[in-house]
Coordinates of C-alpha atoms in Angstrom, one line a residue:
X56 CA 0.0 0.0 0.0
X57 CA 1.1 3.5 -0.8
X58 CA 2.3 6.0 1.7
X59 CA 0.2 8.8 2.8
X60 CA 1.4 12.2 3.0
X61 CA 1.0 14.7 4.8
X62 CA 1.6 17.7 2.9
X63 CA -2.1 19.3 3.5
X64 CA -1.8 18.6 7.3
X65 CA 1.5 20.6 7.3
X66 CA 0.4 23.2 5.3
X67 CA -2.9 23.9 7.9
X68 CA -0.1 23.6 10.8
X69 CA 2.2 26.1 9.3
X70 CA 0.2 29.2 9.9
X71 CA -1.3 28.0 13.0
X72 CA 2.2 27.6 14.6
X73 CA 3.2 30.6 13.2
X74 CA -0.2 32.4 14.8
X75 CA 1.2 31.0 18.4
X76 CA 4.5 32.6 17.9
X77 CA 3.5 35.8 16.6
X78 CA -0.6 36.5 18.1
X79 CA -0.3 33.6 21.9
X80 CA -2.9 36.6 22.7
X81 CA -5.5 34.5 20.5
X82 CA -4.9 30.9 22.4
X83 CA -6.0 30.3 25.6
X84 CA -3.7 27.2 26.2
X85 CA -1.5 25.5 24.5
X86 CA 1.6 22.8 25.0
X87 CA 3.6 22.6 22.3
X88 CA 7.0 20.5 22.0
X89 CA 8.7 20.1 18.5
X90 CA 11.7 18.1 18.0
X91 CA 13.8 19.0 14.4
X92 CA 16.8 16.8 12.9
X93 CA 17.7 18.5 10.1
X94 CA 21.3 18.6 8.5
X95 CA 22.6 17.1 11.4
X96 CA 21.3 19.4 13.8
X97 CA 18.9 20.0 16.7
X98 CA 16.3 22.5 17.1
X99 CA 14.1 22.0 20.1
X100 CA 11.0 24.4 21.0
X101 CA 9.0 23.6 24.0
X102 CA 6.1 25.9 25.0
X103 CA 3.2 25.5 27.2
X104 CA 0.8 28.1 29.0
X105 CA -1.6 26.9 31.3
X106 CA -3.3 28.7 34.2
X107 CA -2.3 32.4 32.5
X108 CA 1.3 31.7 32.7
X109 CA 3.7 31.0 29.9
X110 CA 6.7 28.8 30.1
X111 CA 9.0 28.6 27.1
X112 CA 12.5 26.2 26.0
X113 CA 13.9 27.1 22.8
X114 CA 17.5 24.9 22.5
X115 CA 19.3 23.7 19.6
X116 CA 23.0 21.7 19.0
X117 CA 24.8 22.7 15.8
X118 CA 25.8 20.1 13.7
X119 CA 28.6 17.5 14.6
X120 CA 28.2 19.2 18.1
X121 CA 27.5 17.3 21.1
X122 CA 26.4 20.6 23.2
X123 CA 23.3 21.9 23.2
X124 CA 22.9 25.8 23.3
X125 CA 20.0 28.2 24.1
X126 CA 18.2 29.9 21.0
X127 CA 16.8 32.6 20.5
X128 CA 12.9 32.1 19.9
X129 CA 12.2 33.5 16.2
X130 CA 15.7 31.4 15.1
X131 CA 14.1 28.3 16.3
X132 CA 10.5 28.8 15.0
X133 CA 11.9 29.8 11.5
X134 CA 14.0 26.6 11.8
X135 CA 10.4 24.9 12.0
X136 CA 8.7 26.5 9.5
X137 CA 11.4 26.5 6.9
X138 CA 10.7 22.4 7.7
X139 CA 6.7 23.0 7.3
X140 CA 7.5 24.4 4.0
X141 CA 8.9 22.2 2.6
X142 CA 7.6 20.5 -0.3
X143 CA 6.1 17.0 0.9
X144 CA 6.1 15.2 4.2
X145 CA 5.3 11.3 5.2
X146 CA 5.0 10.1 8.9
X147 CA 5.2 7.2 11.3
X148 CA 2.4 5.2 12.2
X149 CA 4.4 4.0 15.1
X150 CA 7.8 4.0 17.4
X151 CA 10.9 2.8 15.3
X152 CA 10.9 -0.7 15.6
X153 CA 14.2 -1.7 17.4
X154 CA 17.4 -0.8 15.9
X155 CA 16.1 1.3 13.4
X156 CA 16.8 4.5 12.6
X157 CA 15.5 7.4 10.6
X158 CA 17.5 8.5 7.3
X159 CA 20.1 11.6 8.4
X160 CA 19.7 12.9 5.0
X161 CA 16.1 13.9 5.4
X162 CA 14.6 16.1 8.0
X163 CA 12.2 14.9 10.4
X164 CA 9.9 16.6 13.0
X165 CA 8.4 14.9 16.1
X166 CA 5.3 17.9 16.5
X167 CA 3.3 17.1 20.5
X168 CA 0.8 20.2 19.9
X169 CA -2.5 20.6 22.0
X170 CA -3.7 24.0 21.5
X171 CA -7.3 25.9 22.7
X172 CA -7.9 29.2 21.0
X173 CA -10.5 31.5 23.2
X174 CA -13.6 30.6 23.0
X175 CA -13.4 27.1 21.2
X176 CA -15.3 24.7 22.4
X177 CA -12.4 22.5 23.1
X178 CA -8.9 21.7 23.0
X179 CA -7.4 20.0 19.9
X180 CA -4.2 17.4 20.4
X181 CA -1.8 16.2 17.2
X182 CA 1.2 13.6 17.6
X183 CA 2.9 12.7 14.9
X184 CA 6.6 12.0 13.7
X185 CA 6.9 13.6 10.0
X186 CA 10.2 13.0 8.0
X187 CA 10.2 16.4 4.8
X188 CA 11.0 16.2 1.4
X189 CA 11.2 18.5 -1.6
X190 CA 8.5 17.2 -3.2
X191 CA 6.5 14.2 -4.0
X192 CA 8.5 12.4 -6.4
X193 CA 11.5 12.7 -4.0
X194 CA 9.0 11.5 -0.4
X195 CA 7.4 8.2 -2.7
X196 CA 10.9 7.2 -3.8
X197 CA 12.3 7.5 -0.5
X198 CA 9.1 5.7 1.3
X199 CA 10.0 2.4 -1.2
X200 CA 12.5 1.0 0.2
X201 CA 11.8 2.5 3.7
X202 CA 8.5 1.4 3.4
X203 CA 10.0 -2.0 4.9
X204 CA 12.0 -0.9 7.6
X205 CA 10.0 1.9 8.9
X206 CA 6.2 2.6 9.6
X207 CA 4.7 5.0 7.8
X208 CA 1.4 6.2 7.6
X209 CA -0.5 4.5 4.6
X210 CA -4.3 5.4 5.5
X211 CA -5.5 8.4 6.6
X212 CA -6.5 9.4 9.4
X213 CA -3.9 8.1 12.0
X214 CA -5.3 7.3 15.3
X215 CA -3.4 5.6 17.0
X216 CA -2.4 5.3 20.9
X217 CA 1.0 7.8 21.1
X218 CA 0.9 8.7 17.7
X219 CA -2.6 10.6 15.9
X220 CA -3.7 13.1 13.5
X221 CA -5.9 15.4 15.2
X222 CA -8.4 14.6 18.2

């Protein structure tokens, strides 16, 4: 079976992670924790506000580095959406079975967001593990032979225990 991808569902984050950076104002909670490989490098951005108060993490390590620094907040959250813009995305149905690991040579995003604007009615929750390409042609070839090794996503919606599209 075909991967799914998750281009759409990236594309509908984007904006609305970009809303939390630039507008919090319009959310009345939210817990947000983002975890980007990309060229060998970490970019980390852990945000929550609960209760009226805000507490936010914003750490990276630079390639080849084994320290992790401090960052400032618009650096990492451009990190992020540079990521989100990118031109096709697949995801994990699952943990990596044991002893695998994801391909260095592509970016990949574990996103934990749960997010209540004011006045919704309630509080929405997305998990997922999503590994960016350039575009489609480039995500389909990859997901071939990966498609063996690793679990992606190949029907749509993912609701799964840890990992889900949004509840």
């Amino acid at each position: 079976m075909p991967p799914a991808l998750y281009t759409d569902l990236t594309t509908t984050l984007r904006p609305l992670l970009t809303e939390l950076h630039q507008s919090p104002d319009l959310f009345q909670t939210w817990d947000t924790h983002l975890e980007l490989v990309a060229a060998g490098g970490l970019v980390v951005v852990k945000s929550k506000r609960a209760k009226g108060l805000v507490d936010n993490l914003f750490w990276g390590r630079a390639p080849g580095s084994s320290e992790n620094r401090q960052l400032p907040e618009a650096t990492a959250f451009a990190a992020i959406d540079r990521f989100l813009g990118l031109g096709a995305h697949l995801a994990l149905s699952d943990a990596l079975p044991e002893g695998a690991v994801l391909d260095e040579t592509y970016p990949h995003c574990a996103v934990k967001f749960t997010y209540r604007k004011k006045g919704a009615p309630k509080a929405l929750s997305l998990s997922m593990i999503f590994i960016g390409f350039n575009d489609e042609a480039e995500a389909l070839a990859h997901a071939d032979p990966a498609g063996t090794t690793l679990p992606l996503v190949t029907a749509r919606p993912l609701m799964g225990a840890r990992l889900h599209e949004w509840r």
